[in-house]
């Protein structure tokens, strides 16, 4: 029997969930292509001077929590073989973090609603200590995205006064920021430890962030050019990263 599904499969197509990606307007696509082309021939060493940063939210009992267990047939609901969940997710925390080719920098838990003033305070308390601990060379560059708090006049003035060089960044481009890979790694490790409350969640996040091997960070930066070639190959649209 010939069906649409059979016909599509015969042509090498299969049914998959559509990936969620940032909405890219023509201006975003153009900016992403320009960024990729402008930096395509940058030497690997130039990316080693970048301090990458970002914020992320981590749920206490997120729907992405996963855990594989070995169990007997009738032990599916034994406590050690389950992941506890609560209605409405059980809360979450917001984190700011940074890393370079040499390893992870500071990780900070954002307790209140973020403002430009608070962002400057976070940078003031965590940016230079991270640079020192990672032994970054002179001429290092700070990367952050175009969140309104990052591009606010107050933030720009703070960065200028501190003589911090900021990388020009295309909007709607998390796939160009390798810290996203570290966030995924962090969330997986945290979910496997099953934190019991928000205090426990924050503590575990800090512990697991510090455990990320410097070699993982170095490899993400070493392969950065592949992200640029993927953007160009996709004509500016979102990539697998």
Short mmCIF file of C-alpha atoms in Angstrom, two decimals:
data_model
loop_
_atom_site.label_atom_id
_atom_site.label_comp_id
_atom_site.label_asym_id
_atom_site.label_seq_id
_atom_site.Cartn_x
_atom_site.Cartn_y
_atom_site.Cartn_z
CA UNK A 1 0.00 0.00 0.00
CA UNK A 2 1.44 3.36 -1.02
CA UNK A 3 1.15 6.02 1.68
CA UNK A 4 2.57 9.49 2.03
CA UNK A 5 4.74 8.31 4.91
CA UNK A 6 6.18 5.43 2.87
CA UNK A 7 6.89 7.74 -0.05
CA UNK A 8 8.69 10.25 2.16
CA UNK A 9 10.74 7.50 3.83
CA UNK A 10 11.69 6.13 0.43
CA UNK A 11 13.16 9.53 -0.35
CA UNK A 12 15.28 9.45 2.80
CA UNK A 13 12.94 11.57 4.93
CA UNK A 14 11.73 10.67 8.42
CA UNK A 15 9.33 12.22 10.88
CA UNK A 16 11.14 14.26 13.53
CA UNK A 17 10.27 16.87 16.12
CA UNK A 18 10.98 20.37 14.77
CA UNK A 19 13.96 21.91 16.56
CA UNK A 20 13.35 25.08 18.54
CA UNK A 21 15.66 27.87 17.41
CA UNK A 22 15.69 31.67 17.86
CA UNK A 23 13.50 33.63 15.47
CA UNK A 24 15.81 35.04 12.81
CA UNK A 25 14.72 38.11 10.88
CA UNK A 26 16.56 39.11 7.67
CA UNK A 27 18.71 41.58 9.63
CA UNK A 28 19.76 38.82 12.04
CA UNK A 29 20.68 36.47 9.18
CA UNK A 30 22.73 39.21 7.52
CA UNK A 31 24.57 40.03 10.76
CA UNK A 32 25.32 36.36 11.44
CA UNK A 33 26.75 35.90 7.96
CA UNK A 34 28.87 39.03 8.33
CA UNK A 35 30.23 37.84 11.68
CA UNK A 36 31.07 34.41 10.29
CA UNK A 37 32.79 35.78 7.19
CA UNK A 38 34.64 38.50 9.10
CA UNK A 39 36.12 35.98 11.55
CA UNK A 40 36.48 32.91 9.35
CA UNK A 41 40.22 33.38 8.90
CA UNK A 42 41.00 34.45 12.46
CA UNK A 43 43.80 32.30 13.91
CA UNK A 44 42.91 29.78 16.59
CA UNK A 45 44.96 31.78 19.10
CA UNK A 46 42.61 34.74 18.77
CA UNK A 47 39.71 32.70 20.14
CA UNK A 48 41.85 31.68 23.11
CA UNK A 49 41.80 35.34 24.19
CA UNK A 50 38.01 35.40 24.48
CA UNK A 51 36.17 35.19 27.78
CA UNK A 52 32.76 33.79 26.82
CA UNK A 53 29.76 34.52 29.05
CA UNK A 54 26.02 33.98 29.30
CA UNK A 55 23.07 33.49 31.63
CA UNK A 56 20.92 30.40 31.88
CA UNK A 57 17.96 29.12 33.90
CA UNK A 58 18.07 25.74 35.60
CA UNK A 59 14.87 24.13 36.90
CA UNK A 60 14.79 22.23 40.17
CA UNK A 61 12.59 19.51 38.71
CA UNK A 62 12.77 20.30 35.03
CA UNK A 63 11.01 18.32 32.32
CA UNK A 64 14.45 17.68 30.85
CA UNK A 65 15.63 15.76 33.91
CA UNK A 66 16.69 12.28 32.85
CA UNK A 67 18.24 9.32 34.56
CA UNK A 68 18.99 5.79 33.40
CA UNK A 69 18.64 3.02 35.99
CA UNK A 70 19.13 -0.74 36.18
CA UNK A 71 16.09 -2.30 37.83
CA UNK A 72 13.99 -5.43 38.07
CA UNK A 73 10.74 -5.73 36.15
CA UNK A 74 8.42 -4.74 39.01
CA UNK A 75 10.65 -2.09 40.62
CA UNK A 76 9.79 0.80 38.30
CA UNK A 77 8.33 2.89 41.12
CA UNK A 78 10.89 2.15 43.80
CA UNK A 79 12.20 5.58 45.02
CA UNK A 80 15.74 4.86 43.86
CA UNK A 81 14.45 4.23 40.34
CA UNK A 82 12.40 7.41 39.98
CA UNK A 83 12.91 11.13 39.52
CA UNK A 84 10.74 13.19 41.88
CA UNK A 85 8.67 15.94 40.30
CA UNK A 86 6.40 18.58 41.72
CA UNK A 87 3.53 20.57 40.26
CA UNK A 88 4.66 23.77 38.51
CA UNK A 89 8.27 22.62 38.35
CA UNK A 90 9.43 23.34 41.92
CA UNK A 91 11.19 26.58 41.05
CA UNK A 92 14.40 27.45 39.27
CA UNK A 93 17.56 29.52 39.56
CA UNK A 94 19.25 31.90 37.13
CA UNK A 95 22.98 31.63 36.66
CA UNK A 96 25.64 33.83 35.12
CA UNK A 97 28.85 32.11 34.09
CA UNK A 98 31.94 32.52 31.96
CA UNK A 99 34.73 30.39 30.53
CA UNK A 100 37.75 30.52 28.26
CA UNK A 101 39.93 28.01 26.45
CA UNK A 102 41.69 27.46 29.78
CA UNK A 103 38.64 26.36 31.77
CA UNK A 104 35.54 27.58 33.56
CA UNK A 105 35.47 30.93 35.34
CA UNK A 106 33.14 32.11 38.08
CA UNK A 107 29.53 30.93 38.30
CA UNK A 108 27.10 33.30 40.02
CA UNK A 109 23.51 32.70 41.11
CA UNK A 110 21.27 35.68 40.31
CA UNK A 111 18.92 36.11 43.27
CA UNK A 112 16.79 39.02 42.03
CA UNK A 113 15.35 40.31 38.80
CA UNK A 114 18.31 41.33 36.66
CA UNK A 115 18.86 45.02 35.90
CA UNK A 116 21.73 46.80 34.17
CA UNK A 117 22.99 47.96 37.57
CA UNK A 118 22.94 44.40 38.91
CA UNK A 119 24.67 43.12 35.78
CA UNK A 120 27.48 45.63 36.29
CA UNK A 121 27.77 44.46 39.90
CA UNK A 122 27.98 40.82 38.77
CA UNK A 123 30.72 41.70 36.30
CA UNK A 124 32.53 43.78 38.91
CA UNK A 125 32.62 40.88 41.35
CA UNK A 126 33.29 38.04 38.93
CA UNK A 127 34.88 39.20 35.68
CA UNK A 128 38.42 40.09 36.74
CA UNK A 129 38.72 37.23 39.27
CA UNK A 130 37.83 34.87 36.41
CA UNK A 131 40.39 36.50 34.12
CA UNK A 132 43.07 36.12 36.79
CA UNK A 133 42.22 32.52 37.67
CA UNK A 134 42.20 31.55 33.99
CA UNK A 135 45.54 33.35 33.49
CA UNK A 136 44.26 35.14 30.42
CA UNK A 137 46.87 37.11 28.51
CA UNK A 138 46.87 40.86 27.89
CA UNK A 139 44.45 41.89 25.18
CA UNK A 140 41.71 39.49 26.26
CA UNK A 141 38.22 40.13 24.87
CA UNK A 142 34.89 39.88 26.66
CA UNK A 143 31.93 38.27 24.91
CA UNK A 144 28.31 38.68 25.88
CA UNK A 145 25.13 38.74 23.83
CA UNK A 146 22.85 41.66 23.03
CA UNK A 147 20.46 41.30 25.94
CA UNK A 148 19.12 44.80 26.77
CA UNK A 149 20.89 44.73 30.15
CA UNK A 150 24.18 44.00 28.40
CA UNK A 151 23.77 46.82 25.90
CA UNK A 152 22.32 49.39 28.32
CA UNK A 153 24.10 52.75 28.54
CA UNK A 154 25.06 52.05 32.16
CA UNK A 155 26.69 48.74 31.22
CA UNK A 156 28.53 50.19 28.23
CA UNK A 157 29.85 53.01 30.41
CA UNK A 158 31.00 50.56 33.08
CA UNK A 159 32.84 48.44 30.51
CA UNK A 160 34.43 51.55 28.99
CA UNK A 161 35.67 52.82 32.36
CA UNK A 162 37.18 49.41 33.09
CA UNK A 163 38.88 49.41 29.66
CA UNK A 164 37.30 46.09 28.74
CA UNK A 165 37.28 45.25 25.05
CA UNK A 166 33.93 43.77 24.03
CA UNK A 167 33.39 41.50 21.04
CA UNK A 168 30.82 42.72 18.56
CA UNK A 169 28.08 40.10 18.59
CA UNK A 170 25.22 39.20 16.20
CA UNK A 171 21.82 39.05 17.89
CA UNK A 172 19.85 35.81 18.17
CA UNK A 173 23.00 33.69 17.94
CA UNK A 174 23.31 31.29 20.90
CA UNK A 175 24.69 28.69 18.49
CA UNK A 176 27.76 30.88 18.05
CA UNK A 177 28.46 30.90 21.78
CA UNK A 178 30.25 27.71 22.91
CA UNK A 179 29.15 28.26 26.50
CA UNK A 180 25.79 26.81 25.43
CA UNK A 181 27.53 23.42 25.22
CA UNK A 182 28.72 23.84 28.80
CA UNK A 183 25.23 24.76 29.97
CA UNK A 184 23.89 21.54 28.45
CA UNK A 185 26.64 19.54 30.14
CA UNK A 186 25.97 21.27 33.46
CA UNK A 187 22.21 20.64 33.33
CA UNK A 188 22.74 16.97 32.58
CA UNK A 189 25.17 16.50 35.47
CA UNK A 190 22.91 18.43 37.86
CA UNK A 191 19.79 16.44 36.94
CA UNK A 192 21.62 13.18 37.61
CA UNK A 193 22.36 14.33 41.16
CA UNK A 194 18.67 15.11 41.83
CA UNK A 195 18.88 18.26 44.00
CA UNK A 196 16.18 18.38 46.69
CA UNK A 197 15.61 22.14 46.92
CA UNK A 198 16.84 25.42 45.43
CA UNK A 199 19.70 25.75 47.92
CA UNK A 200 20.84 22.25 47.02
CA UNK A 201 20.43 23.07 43.33
CA UNK A 202 22.71 26.11 43.56
CA UNK A 203 25.36 24.18 45.52
CA UNK A 204 25.36 21.32 43.02
CA UNK A 205 25.55 23.71 40.06
CA UNK A 206 28.66 25.36 41.51
CA UNK A 207 30.26 21.98 42.21
CA UNK A 208 29.52 20.55 38.77
CA UNK A 209 30.62 23.74 36.99
CA UNK A 210 33.99 23.52 38.70
CA UNK A 211 34.32 19.87 37.64
CA UNK A 212 34.09 20.58 33.91
CA UNK A 213 37.54 19.60 32.59
CA UNK A 214 39.68 22.38 31.07
CA UNK A 215 40.21 20.04 28.11
CA UNK A 216 36.48 20.27 27.30
CA UNK A 217 36.70 24.06 27.28
CA UNK A 218 39.85 24.01 25.18
CA UNK A 219 38.24 21.71 22.62
CA UNK A 220 35.17 23.93 22.25
CA UNK A 221 37.39 26.91 21.48
CA UNK A 222 39.75 24.92 19.26
CA UNK A 223 36.83 23.91 17.03
CA UNK A 224 35.21 27.33 16.94
CA UNK A 225 35.85 27.80 13.22
CA UNK A 226 33.42 24.93 12.53
CA UNK A 227 30.61 27.07 13.92
CA UNK A 228 31.45 29.83 11.49
CA UNK A 229 31.58 27.49 8.50
CA UNK A 230 28.21 26.03 9.56
CA UNK A 231 26.63 29.49 9.64
CA UNK A 232 28.00 30.22 6.18
CA UNK A 233 26.85 26.83 4.86
CA UNK A 234 23.36 27.52 6.29
CA UNK A 235 23.35 30.97 4.68
CA UNK A 236 23.12 32.68 8.04
CA UNK A 237 20.38 30.52 9.52
CA UNK A 238 20.59 28.47 12.73
CA UNK A 239 23.04 25.60 12.94
CA UNK A 240 23.26 22.31 14.85
CA UNK A 241 25.32 24.02 17.53
#
